[in-house]
Short mmCIF file of C-alpha atoms in Angstrom, two decimals:
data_model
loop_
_atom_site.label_atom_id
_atom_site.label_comp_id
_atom_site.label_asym_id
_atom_site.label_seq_id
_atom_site.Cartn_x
_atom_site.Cartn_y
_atom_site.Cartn_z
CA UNK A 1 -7.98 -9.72 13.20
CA UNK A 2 -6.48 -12.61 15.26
CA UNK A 3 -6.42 -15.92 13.50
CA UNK A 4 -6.86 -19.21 14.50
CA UNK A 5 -5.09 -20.07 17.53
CA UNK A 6 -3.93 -23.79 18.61
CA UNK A 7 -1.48 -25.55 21.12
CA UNK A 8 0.32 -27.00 21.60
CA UNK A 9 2.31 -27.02 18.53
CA UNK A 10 4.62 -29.89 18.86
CA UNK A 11 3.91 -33.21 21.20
CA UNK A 12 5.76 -36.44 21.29
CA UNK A 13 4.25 -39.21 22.98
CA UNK A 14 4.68 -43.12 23.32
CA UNK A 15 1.62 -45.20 21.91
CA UNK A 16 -1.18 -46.03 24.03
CA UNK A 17 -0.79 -42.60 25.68
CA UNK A 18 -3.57 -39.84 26.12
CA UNK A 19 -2.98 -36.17 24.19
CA UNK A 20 -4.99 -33.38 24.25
CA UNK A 21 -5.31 -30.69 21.60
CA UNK A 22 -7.04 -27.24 21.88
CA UNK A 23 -8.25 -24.33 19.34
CA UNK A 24 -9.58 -21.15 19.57
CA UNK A 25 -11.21 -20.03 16.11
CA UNK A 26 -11.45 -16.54 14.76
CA UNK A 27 -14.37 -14.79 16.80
CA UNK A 28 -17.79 -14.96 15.38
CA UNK A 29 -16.88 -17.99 13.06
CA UNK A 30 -19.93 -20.39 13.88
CA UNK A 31 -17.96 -23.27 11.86
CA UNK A 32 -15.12 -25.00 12.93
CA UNK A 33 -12.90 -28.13 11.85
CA UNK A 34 -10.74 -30.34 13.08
CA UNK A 35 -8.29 -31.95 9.81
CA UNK A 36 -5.74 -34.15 10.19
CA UNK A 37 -2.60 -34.41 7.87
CA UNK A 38 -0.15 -36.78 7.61
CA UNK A 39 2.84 -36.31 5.90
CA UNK A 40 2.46 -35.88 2.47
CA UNK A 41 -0.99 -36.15 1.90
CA UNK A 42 -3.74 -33.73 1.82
CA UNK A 43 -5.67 -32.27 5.26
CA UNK A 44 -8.85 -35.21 5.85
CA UNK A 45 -11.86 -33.86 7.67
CA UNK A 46 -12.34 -35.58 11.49
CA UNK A 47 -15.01 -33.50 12.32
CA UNK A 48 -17.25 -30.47 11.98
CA UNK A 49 -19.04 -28.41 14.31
CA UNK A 50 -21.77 -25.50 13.44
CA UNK A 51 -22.02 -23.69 17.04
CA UNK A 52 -21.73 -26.55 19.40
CA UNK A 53 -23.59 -29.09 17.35
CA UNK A 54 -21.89 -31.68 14.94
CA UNK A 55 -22.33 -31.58 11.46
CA UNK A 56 -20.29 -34.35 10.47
CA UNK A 57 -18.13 -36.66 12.46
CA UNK A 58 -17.97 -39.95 9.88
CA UNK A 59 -14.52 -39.91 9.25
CA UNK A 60 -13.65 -39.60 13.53
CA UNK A 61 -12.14 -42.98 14.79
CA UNK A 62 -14.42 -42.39 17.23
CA UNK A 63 -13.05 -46.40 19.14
CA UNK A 64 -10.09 -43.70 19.95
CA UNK A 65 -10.72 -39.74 19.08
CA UNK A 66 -13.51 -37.38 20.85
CA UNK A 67 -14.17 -33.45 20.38
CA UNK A 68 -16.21 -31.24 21.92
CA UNK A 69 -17.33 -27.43 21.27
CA UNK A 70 -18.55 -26.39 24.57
CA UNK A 71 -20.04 -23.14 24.46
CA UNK A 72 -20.13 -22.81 20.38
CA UNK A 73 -16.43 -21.29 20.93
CA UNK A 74 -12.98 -23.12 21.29
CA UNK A 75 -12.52 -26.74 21.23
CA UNK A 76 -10.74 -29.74 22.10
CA UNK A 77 -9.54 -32.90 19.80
CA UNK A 78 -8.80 -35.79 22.35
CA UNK A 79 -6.70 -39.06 21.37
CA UNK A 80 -6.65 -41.83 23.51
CA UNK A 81 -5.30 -44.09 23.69
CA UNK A 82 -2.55 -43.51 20.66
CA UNK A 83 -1.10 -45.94 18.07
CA UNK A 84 1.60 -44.72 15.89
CA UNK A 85 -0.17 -44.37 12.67
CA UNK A 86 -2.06 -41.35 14.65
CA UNK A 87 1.33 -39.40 14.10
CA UNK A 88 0.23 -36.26 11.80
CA UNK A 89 -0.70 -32.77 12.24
CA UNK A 90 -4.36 -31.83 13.60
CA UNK A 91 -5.31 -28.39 11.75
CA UNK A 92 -8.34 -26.56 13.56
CA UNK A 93 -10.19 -23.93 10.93
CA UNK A 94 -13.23 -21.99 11.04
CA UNK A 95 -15.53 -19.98 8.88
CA UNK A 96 -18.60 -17.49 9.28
CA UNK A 97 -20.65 -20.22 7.71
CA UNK A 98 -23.98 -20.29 9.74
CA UNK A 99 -25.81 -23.63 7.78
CA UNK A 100 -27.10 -21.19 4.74
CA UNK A 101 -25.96 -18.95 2.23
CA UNK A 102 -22.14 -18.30 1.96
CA UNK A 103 -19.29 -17.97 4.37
CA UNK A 104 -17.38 -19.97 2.77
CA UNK A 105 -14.04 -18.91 3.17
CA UNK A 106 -12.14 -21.23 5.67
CA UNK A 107 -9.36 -20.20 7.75
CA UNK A 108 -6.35 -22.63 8.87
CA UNK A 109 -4.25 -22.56 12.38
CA UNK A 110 -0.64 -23.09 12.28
CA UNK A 111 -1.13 -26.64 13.46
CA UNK A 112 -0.63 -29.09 16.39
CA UNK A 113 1.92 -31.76 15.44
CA UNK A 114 1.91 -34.98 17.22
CA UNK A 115 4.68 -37.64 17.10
CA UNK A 116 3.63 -40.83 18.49
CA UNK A 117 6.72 -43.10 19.32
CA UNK B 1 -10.97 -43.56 -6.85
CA UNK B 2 -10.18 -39.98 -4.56
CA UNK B 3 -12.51 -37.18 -4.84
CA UNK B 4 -9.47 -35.13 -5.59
CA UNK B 5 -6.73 -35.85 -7.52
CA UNK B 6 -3.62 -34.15 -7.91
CA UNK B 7 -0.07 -34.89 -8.55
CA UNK B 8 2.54 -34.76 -6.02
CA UNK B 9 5.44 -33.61 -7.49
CA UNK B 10 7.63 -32.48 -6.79
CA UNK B 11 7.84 -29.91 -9.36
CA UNK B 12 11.37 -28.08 -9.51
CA UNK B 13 11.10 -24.81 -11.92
CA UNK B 14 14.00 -21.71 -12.29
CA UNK B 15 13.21 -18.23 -10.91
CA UNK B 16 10.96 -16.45 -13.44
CA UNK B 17 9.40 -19.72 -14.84
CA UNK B 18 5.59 -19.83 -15.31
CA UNK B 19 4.22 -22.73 -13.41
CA UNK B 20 0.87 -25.00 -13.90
CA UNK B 21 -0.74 -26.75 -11.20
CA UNK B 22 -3.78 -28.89 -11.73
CA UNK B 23 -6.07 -31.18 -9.75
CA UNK B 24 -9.35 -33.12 -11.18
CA UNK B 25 -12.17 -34.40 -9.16
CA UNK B 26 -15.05 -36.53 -9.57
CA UNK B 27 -18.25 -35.44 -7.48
CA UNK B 28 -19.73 -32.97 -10.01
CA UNK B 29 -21.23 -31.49 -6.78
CA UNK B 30 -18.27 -29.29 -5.80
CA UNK B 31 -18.86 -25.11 -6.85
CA UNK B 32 -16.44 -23.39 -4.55
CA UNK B 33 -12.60 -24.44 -5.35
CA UNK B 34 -9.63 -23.20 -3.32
CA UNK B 35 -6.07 -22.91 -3.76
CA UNK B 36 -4.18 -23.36 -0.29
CA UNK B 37 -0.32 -22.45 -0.07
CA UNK B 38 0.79 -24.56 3.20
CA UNK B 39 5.20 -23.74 3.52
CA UNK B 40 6.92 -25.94 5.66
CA UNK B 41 5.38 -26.93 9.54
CA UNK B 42 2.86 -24.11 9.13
CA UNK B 43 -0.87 -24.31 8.53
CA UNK B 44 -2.23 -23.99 5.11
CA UNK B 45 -3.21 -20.23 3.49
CA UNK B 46 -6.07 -19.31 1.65
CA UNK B 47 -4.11 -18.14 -1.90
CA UNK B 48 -7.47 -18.06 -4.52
CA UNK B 49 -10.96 -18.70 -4.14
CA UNK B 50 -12.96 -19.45 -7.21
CA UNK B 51 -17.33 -19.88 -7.32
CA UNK B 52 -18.33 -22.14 -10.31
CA UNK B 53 -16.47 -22.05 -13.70
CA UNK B 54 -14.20 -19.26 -15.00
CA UNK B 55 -11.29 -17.64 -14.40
CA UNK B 56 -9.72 -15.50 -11.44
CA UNK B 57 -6.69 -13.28 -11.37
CA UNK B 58 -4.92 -11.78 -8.11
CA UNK B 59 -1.71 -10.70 -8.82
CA UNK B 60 0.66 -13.13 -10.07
CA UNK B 61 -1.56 -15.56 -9.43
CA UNK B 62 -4.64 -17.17 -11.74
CA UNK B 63 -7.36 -19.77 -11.04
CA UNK B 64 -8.63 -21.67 -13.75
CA UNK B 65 -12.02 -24.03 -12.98
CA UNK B 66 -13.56 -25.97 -16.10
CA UNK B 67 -16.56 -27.72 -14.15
CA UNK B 68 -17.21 -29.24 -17.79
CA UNK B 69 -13.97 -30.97 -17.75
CA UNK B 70 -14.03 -31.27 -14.17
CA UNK B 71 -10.52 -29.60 -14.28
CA UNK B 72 -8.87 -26.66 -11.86
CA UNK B 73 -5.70 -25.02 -12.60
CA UNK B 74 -3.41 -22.27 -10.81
CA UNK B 75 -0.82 -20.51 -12.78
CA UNK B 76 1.47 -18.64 -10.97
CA UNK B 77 3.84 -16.43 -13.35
CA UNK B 78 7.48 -14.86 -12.58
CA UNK B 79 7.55 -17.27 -9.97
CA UNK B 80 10.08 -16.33 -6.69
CA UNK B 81 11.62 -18.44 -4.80
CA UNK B 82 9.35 -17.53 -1.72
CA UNK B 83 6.94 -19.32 -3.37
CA UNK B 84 8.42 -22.50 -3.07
CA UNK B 85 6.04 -24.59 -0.99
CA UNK B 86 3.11 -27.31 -1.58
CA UNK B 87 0.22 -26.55 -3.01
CA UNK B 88 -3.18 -27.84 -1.69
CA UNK B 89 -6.10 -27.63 -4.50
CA UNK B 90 -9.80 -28.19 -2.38
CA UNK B 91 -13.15 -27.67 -2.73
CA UNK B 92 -16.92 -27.94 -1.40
CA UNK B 93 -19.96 -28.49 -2.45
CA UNK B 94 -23.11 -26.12 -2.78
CA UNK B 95 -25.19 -28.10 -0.95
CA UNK B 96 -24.70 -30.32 2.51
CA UNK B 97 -21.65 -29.88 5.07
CA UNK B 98 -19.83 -26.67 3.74
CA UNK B 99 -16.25 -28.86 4.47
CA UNK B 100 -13.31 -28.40 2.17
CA UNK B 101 -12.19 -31.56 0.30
CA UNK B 102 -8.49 -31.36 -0.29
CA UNK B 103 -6.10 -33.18 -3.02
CA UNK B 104 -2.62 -34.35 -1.96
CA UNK B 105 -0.75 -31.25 -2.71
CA UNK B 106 1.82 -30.47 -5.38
CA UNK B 107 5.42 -29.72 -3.58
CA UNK B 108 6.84 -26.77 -5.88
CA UNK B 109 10.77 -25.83 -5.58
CA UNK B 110 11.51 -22.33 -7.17
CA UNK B 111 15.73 -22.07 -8.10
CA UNK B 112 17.26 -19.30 -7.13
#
């Protein structure tokens, strides 16, 4: 079964500059998260989609960061423009869970890492 | 205070060694608690998956979760030096957004 899949892996950017992120998550997973993770902390939630709905988007600097699900499948994380304390690693992840029941299970990409300079 | 609390490390143990890694939390709301194994630029990896209170075992590998105590534990025993990596204790609630609440991750060094 294919995992997660983002890219790019690695960007380096100068501040006030535009990136774009994409993920694909495991087929059939009707979750999916965007995390972000800077060094040496633990992943924090941006946002959470259920299909192409969001669930939760509280913790989204939203003055800076959009996402969108299109389609209930893959998705984009957008950052613009950037300031240097966006530097981290975005983790997309996904799970079966439907809004009931279980599915909890939650499955990680490798990671997009972003350097802002 | 974090929802999550666990200590950093790093944690430096000899080949063989038994470790013990802990996190507590505070929302007495959390049921499902997770172990993540994340090595160096990669994503993290499901390791153990625990529902409620009690004990797990996979291997060398065993989740603790005292919800009285508010208390999780992993014990890893002969340890290897492959498993030298952080460690990423998170959990969710039973009810509202099913999103995993992570601590800060233990950094574990196994010597060869």
């Amino acid at each position: 079964e294919a995992g997660v899949a983002q890219s790019p892996r690695y960007k380096i950017i100068e501040k006030r500059q535009s990136v774009a992120f994409w993920c694909n998550p495991i087929s059939g997973h009707a979750t999916l998260y965007w995390y972000q993770q800077i060094l040496g902390q633990g992943p924090k939630l941006l946002i959470q989609f259920q299909n192409n709905g969001v669930v939760d988007d509280s913790q989204l600097p939203k003055d800076r960061f959009s996402a969108e699900r299109l389609k209930g499948v893959d998705s984009t994380l957008k950052i613009q423009p950037a300031k240097l304390e966006d530097s981290a690693v975005y983790l997309c992840a996904s799970s079966l869970w439907t809004g009931k029941g279980s599915g909890n299970t939650i499955y990680f990409g490798e990671g997009s890492w972003l350097t802002v300079v | 205070q974090k929802e999550v609390e666990q200590d950093p490390g790093p944690l430096s143990v000899p080949e063989g060694a038994i470790v013990s890694l802990n996190c507590t939390y505070s929302n007495s709301a959390f049921q499902y608690f997770m172990w993540y194994r994340q090595y160096s630029r990669k994503g993290p990896e499901l390791l153990m998956y625990t529902y409620s209170s009690g004990n797990k075992e996979d291997g060398r590998f065993t989740a603790q979760v005292d919800k009285s105590s508010k208390y999780i534990s992993l014990f890893i025993r002969d340890s290897q030096p492959s498993d030298s990596a952080t460690y990423l204790c998170a959990m969710i609630p039973d009810t509202g957004r099913r999103a995993l609440t992570f601590g800060s991750g233990t950094r574990l060094q196994v010597q060869p």
